[in-house]
Short mmCIF file of C-alpha atoms and ligand atoms in Angstrom, two decimals:
data_model
loop_
_atom_site.label_atom_id
_atom_site.label_comp_id
_atom_site.label_asym_id
_atom_site.label_seq_id
_atom_site.Cartn_x
_atom_site.Cartn_y
_atom_site.Cartn_z
CA ALA A 1 -2.08 15.86 42.67
CA VAL A 2 -2.54 13.81 39.26
CA PRO A 3 -1.53 16.29 36.80
CA GLU A 4 1.27 17.50 39.00
CA LEU A 5 2.64 14.04 39.35
CA VAL A 6 2.40 13.40 35.69
CA GLN A 7 4.33 16.35 35.03
CA SER A 8 7.20 15.89 37.69
CA PHE A 9 7.46 12.35 36.00
CA ASN A 10 7.80 13.84 32.65
CA GLN A 11 10.55 16.20 33.85
CA LEU A 12 12.63 13.32 35.18
CA LYS A 13 15.73 12.07 33.08
CA ALA A 14 15.00 8.85 30.95
CA GLU A 15 16.88 6.68 33.20
CA ASP A 16 14.58 7.72 36.14
CA GLN A 17 11.50 7.29 34.19
CA LEU A 18 12.44 3.69 33.12
CA ALA A 19 13.58 2.59 36.53
CA LEU A 20 10.18 4.10 37.97
CA LEU A 21 8.05 2.46 35.69
CA TRP A 22 9.72 -0.65 36.68
CA PHE A 23 9.39 -0.09 40.40
CA THR A 24 5.91 0.88 40.34
CA TYR A 25 5.28 -2.43 38.45
CA THR A 26 6.78 -4.25 41.01
CA GLU A 27 4.44 -2.57 43.84
CA MET A 28 1.36 -2.75 42.21
CA GLY A 29 -1.16 -5.35 42.74
CA LEU A 30 0.00 -7.96 40.47
CA THR A 31 -2.88 -9.98 41.25
CA ILE A 32 -5.31 -7.66 39.61
CA ILE A 33 -3.32 -6.50 36.36
CA PRO A 34 -3.40 -10.16 34.70
CA ALA A 35 -6.93 -10.40 35.03
CA ALA A 36 -7.61 -6.58 33.89
CA MET A 37 -5.36 -7.40 30.76
CA GLU A 38 -7.41 -9.97 29.46
CA VAL A 39 -9.96 -7.09 28.27
CA VAL A 40 -7.01 -5.32 26.52
CA PRO A 41 -6.73 -6.04 22.60
CA MET A 42 -2.98 -6.83 22.91
CA VAL A 43 -3.13 -8.13 19.60
CA PHE A 44 -2.16 -4.44 18.18
CA ALA A 45 1.07 -4.89 19.97
CA GLU A 46 2.08 -8.59 19.25
CA LYS A 47 4.27 -7.61 16.09
CA ILE A 48 6.31 -5.04 18.16
CA LEU A 49 6.45 -7.17 21.26
CA THR A 50 7.85 -10.20 19.33
CA GLN A 51 10.34 -8.08 17.43
CA ILE A 52 11.63 -6.64 20.84
CA LYS A 53 11.86 -10.34 22.14
CA GLN A 54 14.13 -11.06 19.31
CA MET A 55 16.51 -8.39 20.12
CA SER A 56 20.12 -8.29 21.94
CA PRO A 57 19.78 -7.39 25.43
CA LEU A 58 21.30 -3.70 24.51
CA GLU A 59 18.67 -3.34 21.69
CA GLN A 60 15.90 -3.97 24.09
CA THR A 61 17.19 -1.35 26.65
CA GLN A 62 17.52 0.93 23.66
CA VAL A 63 14.09 0.66 22.56
CA MET A 64 12.52 1.36 25.96
CA CYS A 65 14.95 4.42 26.22
CA ASP A 66 13.94 5.48 22.73
CA LEU A 67 10.05 5.41 23.76
CA VAL A 68 10.93 7.33 26.91
CA ASN A 69 12.85 10.03 24.92
CA HIS A 70 10.39 10.45 22.14
CA THR A 71 13.13 9.28 19.32
CA ASP A 72 12.01 9.44 15.98
CA THR A 73 12.00 5.56 15.03
CA PRO A 74 9.44 3.23 13.17
CA LEU A 75 8.99 1.33 16.55
CA CYS A 76 8.22 4.67 18.40
CA GLN A 77 5.76 5.88 15.57
CA THR A 78 3.92 2.62 15.87
CA TYR A 79 3.59 3.02 19.34
CA SER A 80 2.26 6.50 19.20
CA SER A 81 -0.01 6.01 16.28
CA SER A 82 -1.51 2.53 16.34
CA PHE A 83 -1.69 1.65 20.19
CA SER A 84 -4.53 2.91 22.37
CA THR A 85 -3.70 4.14 26.01
CA ASN A 86 -4.55 0.70 27.37
CA VAL A 87 -2.56 -1.38 24.90
CA LYS A 88 0.29 0.98 25.74
CA LEU A 89 0.16 0.07 29.25
CA GLY A 90 -0.27 -3.56 28.42
CA PHE A 91 2.83 -3.43 26.25
CA TRP A 92 4.95 -1.86 29.26
CA TYR A 93 3.15 -4.52 31.39
CA GLN A 94 4.36 -7.56 28.93
CA LEU A 95 7.73 -6.12 28.92
CA SER A 96 8.07 -6.17 32.66
CA GLU A 97 6.79 -9.80 32.74
CA TRP A 98 9.47 -10.53 30.19
CA MET A 99 12.19 -8.68 32.22
CA GLN A 100 10.93 -10.68 35.25
CA GLN A 101 11.43 -13.99 33.06
CA ASN A 102 14.82 -12.81 31.63
CA ILE A 103 13.36 -12.71 28.27
CA VAL A 104 13.88 -9.12 28.05
CA ALA A 105 17.00 -7.49 29.68
CA PRO A 106 16.30 -6.79 33.52
CA ILE A 107 17.34 -4.05 35.57
CA PRO A 108 20.83 -4.44 36.97
CA LYS A 109 20.47 -6.22 40.53
CA GLY A 110 20.83 -3.84 43.04
CA TYR A 111 19.96 -0.94 41.22
CA LYS A 112 18.94 2.26 43.29
CA LEU A 113 16.41 4.84 42.33
CA SER A 114 18.05 8.47 42.36
CA ARG A 115 16.65 10.83 44.97
CA GLN A 116 14.15 12.42 43.09
CA ALA A 117 12.80 9.11 41.50
CA SER A 118 12.47 7.84 45.18
CA VAL A 119 10.32 11.14 45.93
CA TRP A 120 8.17 10.27 43.03
CA LEU A 121 7.61 6.95 44.10
CA LYS A 122 6.94 7.97 47.79
CA ASP A 123 4.20 10.51 46.36
CA ILE A 124 2.28 8.09 44.53
CA ARG A 125 2.17 5.23 46.98
CA PRO A 126 -0.52 6.77 49.29
CA LEU A 127 -2.90 7.32 46.07
CA GLU A 128 -5.77 5.23 45.38
CA GLY A 129 -5.71 2.65 42.74
CA GLY A 130 -7.78 4.35 40.30
CA GLN A 131 -5.40 7.70 40.67
CA GLN A 132 -2.39 5.50 40.08
CA LEU A 133 -3.99 3.83 37.21
CA THR A 134 -4.80 7.62 35.77
CA ILE A 135 -1.17 8.78 36.29
CA LEU A 136 0.39 5.53 34.53
CA GLN A 137 -2.06 5.99 31.61
CA ASP A 138 -1.08 9.60 31.09
CA ILE A 139 2.47 8.76 31.43
CA VAL A 140 2.48 5.79 28.74
CA ALA A 141 0.02 7.81 26.44
CA ASN A 142 2.90 10.46 26.05
CA MET A 143 5.74 8.06 25.22
CA GLY A 144 6.73 7.19 21.78
CA TYR A 145 7.15 9.58 18.69
CA ALA A 146 4.09 11.28 17.64
CA SER A 147 4.71 13.95 15.44
CA ALA A 148 7.07 15.78 12.97
CA ASP A 149 8.36 18.39 15.04
CA GLY A 150 9.22 16.00 17.83
CA THR A 151 6.54 17.37 20.23
CA PRO A 152 4.95 14.16 21.89
CA LYS A 153 1.34 14.01 21.41
O1 LIG B 201 21.18 -0.64 33.33
O2 LIG B 201 -8.75 -2.20 34.90
C1 LIG B 201 17.69 1.68 34.01
C2 LIG B 201 -5.90 -1.98 32.43
C3 LIG B 201 19.23 2.19 34.24
C4 LIG B 201 -6.81 -2.48 32.05
C5 LIG B 201 17.88 0.62 33.02
C6 LIG B 201 -5.30 -1.93 33.68
C7 LIG B 201 20.23 1.19 34.61
C8 LIG B 201 -8.12 -1.78 32.78
C9 LIG B 201 17.09 2.70 33.52
C10 LIG B 201 17.22 1.64 35.32
C11 LIG B 201 -4.80 -3.25 31.64
C12 LIG B 201 -5.29 -0.78 31.63
C13 LIG B 201 18.96 -0.28 32.77
C14 LIG B 201 -6.59 -2.03 34.71
C15 LIG B 201 20.25 0.12 33.55
C16 LIG B 201 -7.71 -2.04 34.38
C17 LIG B 201 16.49 -0.20 32.66
C18 LIG B 201 -3.98 -1.62 34.59
C19 LIG B 201 18.98 -1.40 31.96
C20 LIG B 201 -6.31 -2.07 36.19
C21 LIG B 201 15.07 -0.20 32.83
C22 LIG B 201 -3.02 -2.09 34.04
C23 LIG B 201 14.26 -0.65 32.13
C24 LIG B 201 -1.48 -1.54 34.51
C25 LIG B 201 14.38 -1.16 30.78
C26 LIG B 201 -1.70 -0.63 36.04
C27 LIG B 201 12.64 -0.44 32.77
C28 LIG B 201 -0.57 -1.86 33.94
C29 LIG B 201 11.74 -1.11 32.17
C30 LIG B 201 0.67 -1.27 34.84
C31 LIG B 201 10.44 -0.97 32.82
C32 LIG B 201 2.24 -1.75 33.95
C33 LIG B 201 9.26 -1.26 32.48
C34 LIG B 201 3.41 -1.04 34.31
C35 LIG B 201 8.16 -1.12 33.21
C36 LIG B 201 4.54 -1.52 33.64
C37 LIG B 201 9.10 -2.22 31.42
C38 LIG B 201 3.44 -0.28 35.61
C39 LIG B 201 6.75 -1.41 32.99
C40 LIG B 201 5.81 -1.05 33.97
#
């Protein structure tokens, strides 16, 4: 089920992908992630995270859309080439935390997932934590911009 769910996620439109990351984050064990994050070398992402923090809300949203869309930007290249998978996950986790604190532009109040996105979320809910983690790792590993022909890594 894991490869299929990664594939179906990647086929969703960018808006659905971003919204789903957010909803997955809000549903996850928010007690275990902060502890787990302590072993992730987030120093590799600090420069970019600080950059994003200083952007306007619109630019912040744009950066996240670029990552999901595999747009060729310096930031997307750094994400792809310099972050390990767990740093990528930690990067998204940090952005979520900041969205919750309004340091990064949040999701509009009352935002409703599309039908397809809701189905995806329903499908991953019953999986065990390890499988959910694998899915998230596969998803974030592929984001960003990795090669000259635009094919994600
Ligand atoms: O206006 O054991 C929309 C590790 C459209 C370590 C939007 C770990 C409308 C090992 C697109 C909605 C750390 C890896 C706007 C464990 C609209 C270990 C914008 C686990 C504005 C357990 C949407 C770590 C936006 C885990 C901007 C599990 C959405 C980490 C942004 C999980 C969404 C992290 C974001 C997750 C989502 C992070 C930033 C799930 C981030 C999700």
